[in-house]
XYZ file of N, CA and C in Angstrom:
492
model
N 133.748 -48.914 37.622
C 132.915 -49.741 38.469
C 133.451 -51.168 38.532
N 133.814 -51.744 37.399
C 134.225 -53.137 37.373
C 133.009 -54.050 37.312
N 133.250 -55.323 37.178
C 132.167 -56.285 36.984
C 131.303 -56.459 38.233
N 131.924 -56.708 39.385
C 131.150 -56.904 40.624
C 130.351 -55.645 40.931
N 129.050 -55.808 41.091
C 128.161 -54.694 41.374
C 127.536 -54.073 40.135
N 127.977 -54.483 38.947
C 127.419 -53.929 37.711
C 126.027 -54.500 37.454
N 125.349 -53.921 36.493
C 124.020 -54.386 36.110
C 124.078 -55.842 35.641
N 125.047 -56.162 34.793
C 125.174 -57.543 34.299
C 125.459 -58.483 35.460
N 126.304 -58.087 36.370
C 126.610 -58.915 37.543
C 125.334 -59.204 38.328
N 124.498 -58.164 38.525
C 123.258 -58.363 39.290
C 122.324 -59.327 38.569
N 122.267 -59.267 37.249
C 121.452 -60.228 36.495
C 122.015 -61.640 36.620
N 123.318 -61.760 36.565
C 123.957 -63.077 36.667
C 123.645 -63.747 38.012
N 123.443 -62.966 39.051
C 123.108 -63.524 40.350
C 121.761 -64.243 40.302
N 120.914 -63.838 39.368
C 119.575 -64.420 39.243
C 119.479 -65.521 38.189
N 120.215 -65.368 37.079
C 120.035 -66.309 35.959
C 121.235 -67.212 35.707
N 122.284 -67.049 36.475
C 123.461 -67.884 36.262
C 124.118 -67.582 34.925
N 124.590 -68.616 34.243
C 125.325 -68.441 32.994
C 124.448 -68.385 31.756
N 123.122 -68.461 31.935
C 122.181 -68.430 30.811
C 122.487 -67.254 29.884
N 122.223 -67.443 28.583
C 122.479 -66.383 27.602
C 121.678 -65.135 27.938
N 122.385 -64.009 28.002
C 121.763 -62.701 28.204
C 121.895 -61.883 26.928
N 120.871 -61.097 26.615
C 120.932 -60.128 25.531
C 121.446 -58.832 26.148
N 122.602 -58.353 25.668
C 123.298 -57.265 26.352
C 123.598 -56.108 25.402
N 123.001 -54.925 25.655
C 123.387 -53.745 24.882
C 124.715 -53.213 25.406
N 125.521 -52.701 24.488
C 126.813 -52.162 24.896
C 127.421 -51.303 23.802
N 128.685 -50.964 23.985
C 129.377 -50.077 23.058
C 130.828 -50.510 22.894
N 131.373 -50.183 21.722
C 132.788 -50.379 21.435
C 133.355 -49.054 20.965
N 134.642 -48.827 21.247
C 135.278 -47.573 20.850
C 136.537 -47.865 20.046
N 136.557 -47.366 18.822
C 137.756 -47.392 17.996
C 138.407 -46.030 18.161
N 139.454 -45.973 18.967
C 140.163 -44.726 19.245
C 141.316 -44.626 18.257
N 141.346 -43.558 17.465
C 142.374 -43.379 16.442
C 143.347 -42.284 16.840
N 144.634 -42.571 16.672
C 145.640 -41.543 16.940
C 145.862 -40.717 15.673
N 146.764 -39.746 15.741
C 147.008 -38.849 14.622
C 147.523 -39.531 13.372
N 148.047 -40.739 13.508
C 148.539 -41.504 12.358
C 147.491 -42.473 11.822
N 146.297 -42.466 12.433
C 145.235 -43.366 11.989
C 145.322 -44.767 12.559
N 146.208 -44.953 13.536
C 146.309 -46.257 14.193
C 145.216 -46.373 15.248
N 144.731 -47.593 15.467
C 143.691 -47.832 16.450
C 144.256 -48.338 17.760
N 143.551 -48.043 18.842
C 143.941 -48.534 20.158
C 143.346 -49.924 20.358
N 144.206 -50.894 20.606
C 143.804 -52.269 20.880
C 144.250 -52.631 22.285
N 143.491 -53.518 22.913
C 143.852 -53.983 24.256
C 143.775 -55.497 24.289
N 144.657 -56.080 25.093
C 144.677 -57.526 25.247
C 143.921 -57.905 26.513
N 142.902 -58.743 26.355
C 142.082 -59.166 27.492
C 142.922 -59.965 28.487
N 142.717 -59.717 29.754
C 143.430 -60.445 30.799
C 142.946 -61.880 30.917
N 141.655 -62.144 30.621
C 141.121 -63.493 30.831
C 141.409 -64.456 29.686
N 141.435 -63.976 28.447
C 141.602 -64.885 27.313
C 142.834 -64.603 26.468
N 143.428 -63.434 26.610
C 144.619 -63.089 25.848
C 144.348 -62.555 24.451
N 143.080 -62.501 24.021
C 142.791 -61.968 22.697
C 142.840 -60.447 22.718
N 143.084 -59.867 21.556
C 143.131 -58.418 21.400
C 141.790 -57.931 20.888
N 141.351 -56.788 21.403
C 140.053 -56.243 21.052
C 140.066 -54.733 21.214
N 138.941 -54.118 20.872
C 138.735 -52.699 21.128
C 138.157 -52.525 22.521
N 138.385 -51.389 23.163
C 137.710 -51.128 24.434
C 136.195 -51.224 24.230
N 135.537 -51.952 25.127
C 134.111 -52.210 24.958
C 133.502 -52.649 26.266
N 132.178 -52.560 26.327
C 131.499 -53.058 27.514
C 130.011 -52.784 27.471
N 129.348 -53.287 28.486
C 127.888 -53.247 28.565
C 127.377 -51.912 29.090
N 126.152 -51.612 28.688
C 125.447 -50.451 29.231
C 125.049 -50.735 30.677
N 124.919 -49.691 31.455
C 124.450 -49.792 32.825
C 123.045 -49.204 32.899
N 122.336 -49.520 33.968
C 121.008 -48.947 34.174
C 121.084 -47.426 34.118
N 120.073 -46.830 33.487
C 119.949 -45.381 33.366
C 121.067 -44.740 32.551
N 121.791 -45.541 31.776
C 122.823 -45.017 30.893
C 122.460 -45.266 29.450
N 123.241 -44.712 28.545
C 123.026 -44.937 27.126
C 124.315 -45.439 26.488
N 124.296 -45.600 25.158
C 125.459 -46.147 24.465
C 126.694 -45.267 24.625
N 126.517 -43.954 24.521
C 127.664 -43.055 24.666
C 128.232 -43.112 26.078
N 127.361 -43.213 27.084
C 127.834 -43.378 28.463
C 128.691 -44.638 28.582
N 128.178 -45.741 28.012
C 128.916 -47.006 28.085
C 130.267 -46.883 27.392
N 130.296 -46.253 26.221
C 131.550 -46.101 25.486
C 132.576 -45.311 26.302
N 132.166 -44.166 26.816
C 133.093 -43.322 27.578
C 133.536 -44.005 28.870
N 132.601 -44.644 29.575
C 132.927 -45.313 30.843
C 133.887 -46.468 30.625
N 133.598 -47.310 29.642
C 134.451 -48.473 29.391
C 135.834 -48.060 28.919
N 135.903 -47.038 28.074
C 137.211 -46.551 27.640
C 138.035 -46.101 28.835
N 137.430 -45.345 29.734
C 138.135 -44.875 30.920
C 138.553 -46.042 31.816
N 137.625 -46.961 32.100
C 137.936 -48.090 32.989
C 139.045 -48.975 32.431
N 139.019 -49.201 31.121
C 139.931 -50.168 30.529
C 141.253 -49.574 30.071
N 141.292 -48.244 29.827
C 142.515 -47.649 29.280
C 143.033 -46.446 30.053
N 142.202 -45.868 30.921
C 142.600 -44.645 31.618
C 142.400 -43.387 30.781
N 141.858 -43.517 29.573
C 141.670 -42.376 28.683
C 140.221 -41.892 28.733
N 140.054 -40.574 28.637
C 138.724 -39.962 28.671
C 138.365 -39.435 27.295
N 137.107 -39.664 26.923
C 136.589 -39.125 25.675
C 135.278 -38.419 25.985
N 135.089 -37.265 25.360
C 133.849 -36.512 25.533
C 132.774 -37.098 24.616
N 131.537 -37.042 25.064
C 130.415 -37.568 24.276
C 130.410 -36.988 22.858
N 130.675 -35.689 22.759
C 130.619 -35.055 21.446
C 131.746 -35.494 20.515
N 132.736 -36.186 21.042
C 133.829 -36.698 20.225
C 133.612 -38.151 19.795
N 132.481 -38.731 20.179
C 132.129 -40.093 19.779
C 131.239 -40.031 18.542
N 131.658 -40.703 17.474
C 130.874 -40.767 16.245
C 130.460 -42.217 16.007
N 129.165 -42.470 16.002
C 128.672 -43.824 15.753
C 128.863 -44.158 14.280
N 129.494 -45.297 13.999
C 129.717 -45.688 12.612
C 129.090 -47.034 12.264
N 128.726 -47.846 13.270
C 128.180 -49.172 12.972
C 127.502 -49.756 14.201
N 126.723 -50.805 13.932
C 126.212 -51.640 15.017
C 126.565 -53.077 14.678
N 126.838 -53.849 15.708
C 127.142 -55.271 15.537
C 126.256 -56.054 16.489
N 125.359 -56.844 15.904
C 124.466 -57.661 16.726
C 124.268 -59.053 16.136
N 124.983 -59.381 15.093
C 124.887 -60.689 14.438
C 125.189 -61.780 15.469
N 124.201 -62.632 15.801
C 124.437 -63.636 16.841
C 125.509 -64.650 16.466
N 125.753 -64.829 15.167
C 126.809 -65.746 14.750
C 128.197 -65.211 15.017
N 128.301 -63.914 15.201
C 129.584 -63.258 15.447
C 129.691 -62.752 16.876
N 128.563 -62.229 17.393
C 128.646 -61.509 18.660
C 127.899 -62.201 19.798
N 127.901 -63.526 19.785
C 127.490 -64.308 20.948
C 128.779 -64.806 21.583
N 129.014 -64.400 22.805
C 130.287 -64.667 23.473
C 130.096 -65.606 24.651
N 131.016 -66.543 24.798
C 131.064 -67.410 25.972
C 132.348 -67.069 26.712
N 132.216 -66.625 27.939
C 133.366 -66.216 28.744
C 134.003 -67.425 29.421
N 135.244 -67.285 29.878
C 135.927 -68.417 30.516
C 135.156 -69.041 31.686
N 134.312 -68.254 32.363
C 133.542 -68.797 33.494
C 132.246 -69.470 33.053
N 131.975 -69.505 31.735
C 130.778 -70.154 31.215
C 129.615 -69.222 30.932
N 129.687 -67.961 31.344
C 128.622 -67.002 31.061
C 128.525 -66.775 29.555
N 127.281 -66.678 29.047
C 127.038 -66.470 27.622
C 126.261 -65.170 27.432
N 126.710 -64.351 26.472
C 126.010 -63.116 26.137
C 125.872 -62.993 24.627
N 124.722 -62.513 24.210
C 124.524 -62.082 22.821
C 124.579 -60.566 22.888
N 125.651 -60.001 22.346
C 125.913 -58.569 22.472
C 125.323 -57.781 21.311
N 124.758 -56.629 21.640
C 124.222 -55.676 20.678
C 125.037 -54.401 20.880
N 126.060 -54.205 20.047
C 127.006 -53.110 20.271
C 126.814 -51.979 19.278
N 126.815 -50.757 19.798
C 126.925 -49.579 18.962
C 128.417 -49.251 18.930
N 128.957 -49.120 17.731
C 130.400 -48.928 17.553
C 130.690 -47.463 17.250
N 131.598 -46.891 18.028
C 131.966 -45.487 17.895
C 133.418 -45.367 17.463
N 133.723 -44.297 16.753
C 135.095 -43.907 16.494
C 135.316 -42.570 17.191
N 136.522 -42.378 17.726
C 136.897 -41.114 18.361
C 138.340 -40.800 17.984
N 138.591 -39.537 17.748
C 139.924 -39.100 17.353
C 140.559 -38.151 18.370
N 139.779 -37.787 19.393
C 140.290 -36.892 20.450
C 140.002 -37.520 21.797
N 140.949 -37.374 22.714
C 140.801 -37.879 24.067
C 141.805 -37.170 24.952
N 141.661 -37.381 26.243
C 142.616 -36.847 27.203
C 143.065 -37.978 28.115
N 144.159 -37.731 28.814
C 144.673 -38.706 29.765
C 145.897 -39.433 29.250
N 146.375 -40.333 30.099
C 147.547 -41.138 29.802
C 147.130 -42.594 29.750
N 147.575 -43.304 28.740
C 147.221 -44.710 28.585
C 147.708 -45.510 29.790
N 146.759 -46.093 30.514
C 147.052 -46.891 31.709
C 146.025 -48.023 31.755
N 146.350 -49.181 31.149
C 145.388 -50.286 31.095
C 144.877 -50.690 32.472
N 143.558 -50.952 32.547
C 142.928 -51.405 33.789
C 143.381 -52.822 34.101
N 144.162 -52.986 35.138
C 144.827 -54.257 35.443
C 143.876 -55.435 35.630
N 142.648 -55.197 36.075
C 141.745 -56.315 36.317
C 141.183 -56.906 35.021
N 141.150 -56.130 33.929
C 140.577 -56.614 32.672
C 141.558 -56.646 31.511
N 142.622 -55.854 31.581
C 143.487 -55.645 30.423
C 144.947 -55.941 30.776
N 145.583 -56.807 29.984
C 147.018 -57.098 30.173
C 147.879 -55.951 29.677
N 147.565 -55.490 28.468
C 148.327 -54.409 27.850
C 147.461 -53.742 26.790
N 147.855 -52.538 26.388
C 147.146 -51.801 25.350
C 148.170 -51.060 24.518
N 147.864 -50.960 23.211
C 148.770 -50.232 22.329
C 148.052 -49.847 21.037
N 148.600 -48.820 20.394
C 148.097 -48.402 19.097
C 148.780 -49.237 18.021
N 147.989 -49.643 17.025
C 148.512 -50.440 15.919
C 147.756 -50.064 14.648
N 148.395 -50.266 13.483
C 147.687 -50.001 12.225
C 146.434 -50.867 12.122
N 145.360 -50.298 11.586
C 144.110 -51.045 11.457
C 144.268 -52.234 10.511
N 145.152 -52.112 9.530
C 145.368 -53.201 8.570
C 146.171 -54.356 9.164
N 146.906 -54.091 10.237
C 147.718 -55.143 10.865
C 147.557 -55.083 12.384
N 146.353 -55.392 12.877
C 146.120 -55.349 14.324
C 146.882 -56.470 15.025
N 147.070 -56.361 16.330
C 147.750 -57.426 17.070
C 146.927 -58.724 17.046
N 147.625 -59.829 17.210
C 146.972 -61.150 17.199
C 147.289 -61.904 18.470
N 146.431 -62.810 18.913
C 145.189 -63.199 18.265
C 144.119 -62.126 18.436
N 143.406 -61.837 17.349
C 142.378 -60.802 17.339
C 141.027 -61.423 17.657
N 140.288 -60.778 18.552
C 138.945 -61.210 18.923
C 138.072 -61.168 17.660
N 137.399 -62.260 17.282
C 136.630 -62.273 16.021
C 135.650 -61.108 15.852
N 134.871 -60.712 16.877
C 134.002 -59.544 16.666
C 134.781 -58.265 16.344
N 136.001 -58.136 16.860
C 136.811 -56.954 16.568
C 137.178 -56.914 15.090
N 137.487 -58.063 14.508
C 137.779 -58.115 13.073
C 136.576 -57.637 12.268
N 135.385 -58.024 12.681
C 134.162 -57.588 11.988
C 133.986 -56.078 12.142
N 134.203 -55.551 13.335
C 134.059 -54.107 13.559
C 135.054 -53.335 12.699
N 136.266 -53.830 12.576
C 137.250 -53.152 11.726
C 136.800 -53.155 10.266
N 136.201 -54.254 9.803
C 135.706 -54.286 8.420
C 134.514 -53.337 8.261
N 133.661 -53.237 9.266
C 132.550 -52.282 9.225
C 133.073 -50.847 9.157
N 134.145 -50.575 9.885
C 134.714 -49.235 9.868
C 135.289 -48.915 8.487
N 135.947 -49.871 7.863
C 136.481 -49.651 6.519
C 135.355 -49.354 5.537
N 134.248 -50.081 5.632
C 133.095 -49.820 4.765
C 132.493 -48.452 5.066
N 132.433 -48.081 6.344
C 131.935 -46.759 6.742
C 132.783 -45.668 6.092
N 134.096 -45.824 6.168
C 134.984 -44.820 5.572
C 134.831 -44.761 4.065
N 134.657 -45.913 3.408
C 134.544 -45.953 1.951
C 133.195 -45.435 1.467
N 132.119 -45.768 2.184
C 130.773 -45.438 1.722
C 130.196 -44.193 2.372
N 130.748 -43.805 3.540
C 130.257 -42.611 4.224
C 128.895 -42.791 4.878
N 128.510 -44.034 5.126
C 127.220 -44.259 5.764
C 127.333 -45.307 6.883
N 126.416 -45.215 7.819
C 126.350 -46.117 8.961
C 126.242 -47.555 8.484
N 126.940 -48.464 9.168
C 126.963 -49.880 8.817
C 126.255 -50.695 9.903
N 125.652 -51.807 9.510
C 124.995 -52.673 10.492
C 125.215 -54.129 10.100
N 125.494 -54.904 11.111
C 125.598 -56.355 10.908
C 125.141 -57.050 12.171
């Protein structure tokens, strides 16, 4: 879909850059070697996980699968998404975009190990995408992504859902 015409876009037409509370999803896609898929944002140059906002009449898994497809060209089935954490800490996940829009994001974080398709970054949002070891992700790393990676490490060590 892209930003124009999205639910968030329609809200922005009414409230301008005012802080919005936005539910969304992030996807940590792991390859067979345990490396994660990272993408470099076209607007700021930081590296992050594929992520985005929920749309009307959708849920977190819908957002995860849709954003992964839009941003990377890869498809993931709902049943292959495993929720491992949520990130809603306003000190970490309040974002100001280059155009001045502010969002406090409430993200459900998923891990997936199976997908289909060929990696083809969405040119309007992503400069490039690549798999990298979780311990040495590309830099500069988006601060919320660093937190999500630490939540994933705790999830793997403790075997339980993480929240921050």
